[in-house]
mmCIF file of C-alpha atoms in Angstrom:
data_model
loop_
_atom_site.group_PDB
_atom_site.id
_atom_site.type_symbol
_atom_site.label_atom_id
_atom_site.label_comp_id
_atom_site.label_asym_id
_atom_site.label_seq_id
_atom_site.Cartn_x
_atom_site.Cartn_y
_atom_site.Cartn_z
ATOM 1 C CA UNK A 143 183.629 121.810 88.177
ATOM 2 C CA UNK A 144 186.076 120.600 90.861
ATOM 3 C CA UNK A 145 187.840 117.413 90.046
ATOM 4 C CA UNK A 146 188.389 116.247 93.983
ATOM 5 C CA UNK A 147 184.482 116.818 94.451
ATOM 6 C CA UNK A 148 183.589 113.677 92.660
ATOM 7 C CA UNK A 149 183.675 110.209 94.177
ATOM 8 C CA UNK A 150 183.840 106.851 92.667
ATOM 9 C CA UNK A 151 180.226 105.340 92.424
ATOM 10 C CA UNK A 152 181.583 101.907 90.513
ATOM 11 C CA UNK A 153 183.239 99.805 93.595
ATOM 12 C CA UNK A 154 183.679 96.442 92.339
ATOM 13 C CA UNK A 155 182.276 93.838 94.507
ATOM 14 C CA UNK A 156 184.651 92.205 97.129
ATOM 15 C CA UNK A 157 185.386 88.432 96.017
ATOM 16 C CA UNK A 158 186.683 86.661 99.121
ATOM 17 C CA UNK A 159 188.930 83.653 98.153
ATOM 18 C CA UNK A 160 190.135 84.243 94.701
ATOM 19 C CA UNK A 161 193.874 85.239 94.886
ATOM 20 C CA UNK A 162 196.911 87.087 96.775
ATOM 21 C CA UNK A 163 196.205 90.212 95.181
ATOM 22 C CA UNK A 164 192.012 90.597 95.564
ATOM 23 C CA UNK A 165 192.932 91.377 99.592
ATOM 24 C CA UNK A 166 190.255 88.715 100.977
ATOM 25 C CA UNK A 167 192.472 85.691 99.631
ATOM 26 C CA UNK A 168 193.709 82.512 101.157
ATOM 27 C CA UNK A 169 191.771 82.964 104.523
ATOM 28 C CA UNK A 170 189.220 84.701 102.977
ATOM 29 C CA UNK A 171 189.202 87.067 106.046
ATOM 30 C CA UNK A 172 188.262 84.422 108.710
ATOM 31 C CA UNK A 173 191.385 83.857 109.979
ATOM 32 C CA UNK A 174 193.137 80.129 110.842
ATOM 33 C CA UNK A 175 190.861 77.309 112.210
ATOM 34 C CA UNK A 176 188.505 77.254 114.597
ATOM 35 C CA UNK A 177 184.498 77.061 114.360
ATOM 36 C CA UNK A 178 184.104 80.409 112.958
ATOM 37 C CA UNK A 179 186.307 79.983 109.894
ATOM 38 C CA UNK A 180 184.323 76.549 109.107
ATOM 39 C CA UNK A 181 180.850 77.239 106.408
ATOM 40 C CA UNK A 182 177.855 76.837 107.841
ATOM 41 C CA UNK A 183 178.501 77.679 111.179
ATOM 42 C CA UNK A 184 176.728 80.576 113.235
ATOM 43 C CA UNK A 185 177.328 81.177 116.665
ATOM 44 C CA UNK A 186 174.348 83.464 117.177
ATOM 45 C CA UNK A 187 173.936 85.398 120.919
ATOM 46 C CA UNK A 188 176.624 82.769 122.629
ATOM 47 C CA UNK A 189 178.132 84.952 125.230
ATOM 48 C CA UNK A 190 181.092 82.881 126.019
ATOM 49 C CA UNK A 191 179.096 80.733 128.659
ATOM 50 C CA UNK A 192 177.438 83.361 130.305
ATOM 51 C CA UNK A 193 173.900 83.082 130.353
ATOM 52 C CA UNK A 194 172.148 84.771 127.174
ATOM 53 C CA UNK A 195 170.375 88.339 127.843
ATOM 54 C CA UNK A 196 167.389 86.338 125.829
ATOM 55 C CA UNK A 197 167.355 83.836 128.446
ATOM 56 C CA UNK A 198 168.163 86.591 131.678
ATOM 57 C CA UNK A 199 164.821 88.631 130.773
ATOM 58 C CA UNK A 200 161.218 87.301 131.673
ATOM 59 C CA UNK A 201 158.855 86.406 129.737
ATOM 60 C CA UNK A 202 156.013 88.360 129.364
ATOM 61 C CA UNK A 203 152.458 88.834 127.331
ATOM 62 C CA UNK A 204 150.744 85.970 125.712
ATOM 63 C CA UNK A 205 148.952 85.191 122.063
ATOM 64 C CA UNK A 206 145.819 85.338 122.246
ATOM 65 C CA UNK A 207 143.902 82.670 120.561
ATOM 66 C CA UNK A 208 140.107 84.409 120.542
ATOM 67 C CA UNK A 209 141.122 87.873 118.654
ATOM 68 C CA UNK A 210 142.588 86.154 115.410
ATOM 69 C CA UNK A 211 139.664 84.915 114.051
ATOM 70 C CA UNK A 212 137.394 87.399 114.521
ATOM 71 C CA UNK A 213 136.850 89.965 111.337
ATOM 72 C CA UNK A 214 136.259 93.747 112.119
ATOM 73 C CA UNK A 215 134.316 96.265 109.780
ATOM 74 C CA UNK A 216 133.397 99.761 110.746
ATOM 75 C CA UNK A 217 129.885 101.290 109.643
ATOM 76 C CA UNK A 218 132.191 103.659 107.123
ATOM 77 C CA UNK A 219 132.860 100.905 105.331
ATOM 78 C CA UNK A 220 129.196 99.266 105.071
ATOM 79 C CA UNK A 221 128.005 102.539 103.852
ATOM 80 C CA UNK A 222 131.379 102.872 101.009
ATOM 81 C CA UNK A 223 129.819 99.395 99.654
ATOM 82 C CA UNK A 224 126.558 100.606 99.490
ATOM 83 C CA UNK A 225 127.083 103.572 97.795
ATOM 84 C CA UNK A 226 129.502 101.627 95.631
ATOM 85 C CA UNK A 227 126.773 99.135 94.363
ATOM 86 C CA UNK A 228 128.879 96.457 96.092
ATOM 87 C CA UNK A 229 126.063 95.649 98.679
ATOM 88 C CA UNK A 230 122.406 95.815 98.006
ATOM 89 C CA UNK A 231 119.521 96.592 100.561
ATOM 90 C CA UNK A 232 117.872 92.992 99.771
ATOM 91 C CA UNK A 233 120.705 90.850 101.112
ATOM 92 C CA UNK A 234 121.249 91.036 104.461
ATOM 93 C CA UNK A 235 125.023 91.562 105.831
ATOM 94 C CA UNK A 236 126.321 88.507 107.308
ATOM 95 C CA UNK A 237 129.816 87.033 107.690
ATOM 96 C CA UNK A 238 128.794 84.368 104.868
ATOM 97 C CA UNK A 239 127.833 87.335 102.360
ATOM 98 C CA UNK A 240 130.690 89.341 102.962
ATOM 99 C CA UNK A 241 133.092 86.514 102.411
ATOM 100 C CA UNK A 242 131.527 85.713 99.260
ATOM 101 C CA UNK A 243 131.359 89.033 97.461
ATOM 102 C CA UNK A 244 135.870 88.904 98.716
ATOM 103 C CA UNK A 245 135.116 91.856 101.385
ATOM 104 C CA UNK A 246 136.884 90.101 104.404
ATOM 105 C CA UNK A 247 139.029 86.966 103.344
ATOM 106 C CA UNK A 248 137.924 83.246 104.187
ATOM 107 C CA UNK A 249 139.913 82.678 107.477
ATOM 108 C CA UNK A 250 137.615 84.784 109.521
ATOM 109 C CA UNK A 251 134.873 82.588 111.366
ATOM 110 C CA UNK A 252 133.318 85.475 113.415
ATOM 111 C CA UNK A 253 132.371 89.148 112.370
ATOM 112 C CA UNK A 254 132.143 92.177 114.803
ATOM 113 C CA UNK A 255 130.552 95.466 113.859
ATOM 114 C CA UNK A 256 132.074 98.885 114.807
ATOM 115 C CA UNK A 257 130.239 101.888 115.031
ATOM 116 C CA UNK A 258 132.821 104.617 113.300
ATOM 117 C CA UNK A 259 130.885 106.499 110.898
ATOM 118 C CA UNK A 260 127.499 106.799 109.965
ATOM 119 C CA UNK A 261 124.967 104.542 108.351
ATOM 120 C CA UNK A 262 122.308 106.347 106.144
ATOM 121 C CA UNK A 263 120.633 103.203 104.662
ATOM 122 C CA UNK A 264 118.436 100.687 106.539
ATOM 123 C CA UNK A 265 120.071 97.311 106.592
ATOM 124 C CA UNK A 266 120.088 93.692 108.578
ATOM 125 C CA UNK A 267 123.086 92.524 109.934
ATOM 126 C CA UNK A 268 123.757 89.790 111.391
ATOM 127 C CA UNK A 269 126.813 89.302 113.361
ATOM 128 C CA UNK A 270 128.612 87.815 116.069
ATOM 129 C CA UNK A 271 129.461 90.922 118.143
ATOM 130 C CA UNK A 272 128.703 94.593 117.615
ATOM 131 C CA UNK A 273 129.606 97.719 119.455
ATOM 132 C CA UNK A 274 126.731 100.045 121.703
ATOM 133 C CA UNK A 275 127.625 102.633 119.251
ATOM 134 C CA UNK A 276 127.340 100.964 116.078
ATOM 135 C CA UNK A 277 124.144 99.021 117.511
ATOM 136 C CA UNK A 278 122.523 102.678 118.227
ATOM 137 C CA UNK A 279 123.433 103.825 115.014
ATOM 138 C CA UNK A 280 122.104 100.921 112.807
ATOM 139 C CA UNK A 281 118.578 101.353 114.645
ATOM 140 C CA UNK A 282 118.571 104.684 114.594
ATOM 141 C CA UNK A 283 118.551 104.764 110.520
ATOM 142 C CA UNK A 284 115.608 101.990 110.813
ATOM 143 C CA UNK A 285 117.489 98.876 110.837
ATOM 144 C CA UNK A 286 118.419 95.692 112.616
ATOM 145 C CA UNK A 287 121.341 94.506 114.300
ATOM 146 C CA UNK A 288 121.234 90.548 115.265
ATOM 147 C CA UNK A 289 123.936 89.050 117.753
ATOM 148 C CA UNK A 290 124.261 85.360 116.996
ATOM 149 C CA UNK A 291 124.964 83.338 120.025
ATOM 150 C CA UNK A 292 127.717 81.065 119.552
#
């Protein structure tokens, strides 16, 4: 085993301020004065008076307010409950149901079903939106798909 192969793993930790001899003493590696040397004081993007890039570029996009609320669940994942014993064919699938058996979390005031997957068991949903696939899907295995109306 080669001695110069091996490196030091066990760096102590640079204390800035404690002594003449620790390298990071009286200045502490700020150098003299000035706003920069002070605590507490960040001069984040200030480009010497020149207008900031964050102010040069345009805004763009917007936040929209309507998708947020809105809770998404693919057919897949009906079908997983079902065969899970977390659903049951009596109870109809609403947003109220699903919140209370801690499938889609409380925030959510508006569910939308997605067709991804297949259905094999004939259920009632009720829900606020729905895709053409998932809607063709549902009725095709004998169930019902009802769009509430805000």
């Amino acid at each position: 085993m080669r001695l110069n192969n091996l490196k030091k793993t066990n760096f102590k930790k640079l204390r800035p301020g404690r002594g003449i001899g620790s390298g990071k003493g009286k200045t502490s590696g700020r150098g003299h004065k000035g706003q920069k040397s002070r605590s507490g004081v960040a001069v984040k993007s200030f480009e010497g008076g020149q207008m900031p890039l964050y102010r040069r570029l345009p805004k763009r996009g917007f936040n929209s307010q309507k998708k947020k609320n809105t809770a998404v669940i693919n057919l897949s994942l009906i079908q997983d409950f079902y065969e899970r014993k977390v659903l049951d064919e009596k109870n109809p699938i609403n947003l109220k149901n699903l919140i209370d058996k801690k499938i889609i979390n409380k925030k959510f005031s508006k569910l939308k079903i997605l067709g991804k997957g297949e259905i094999k068991n004939k259920i009632i949903i009720s829900a606020n939106f729905s895709s053409k696939q998932a809607k063709a899907k549902i009725e095709k295995a004998g169930g019902t798909l009802n769009i509430l109306k805000d």
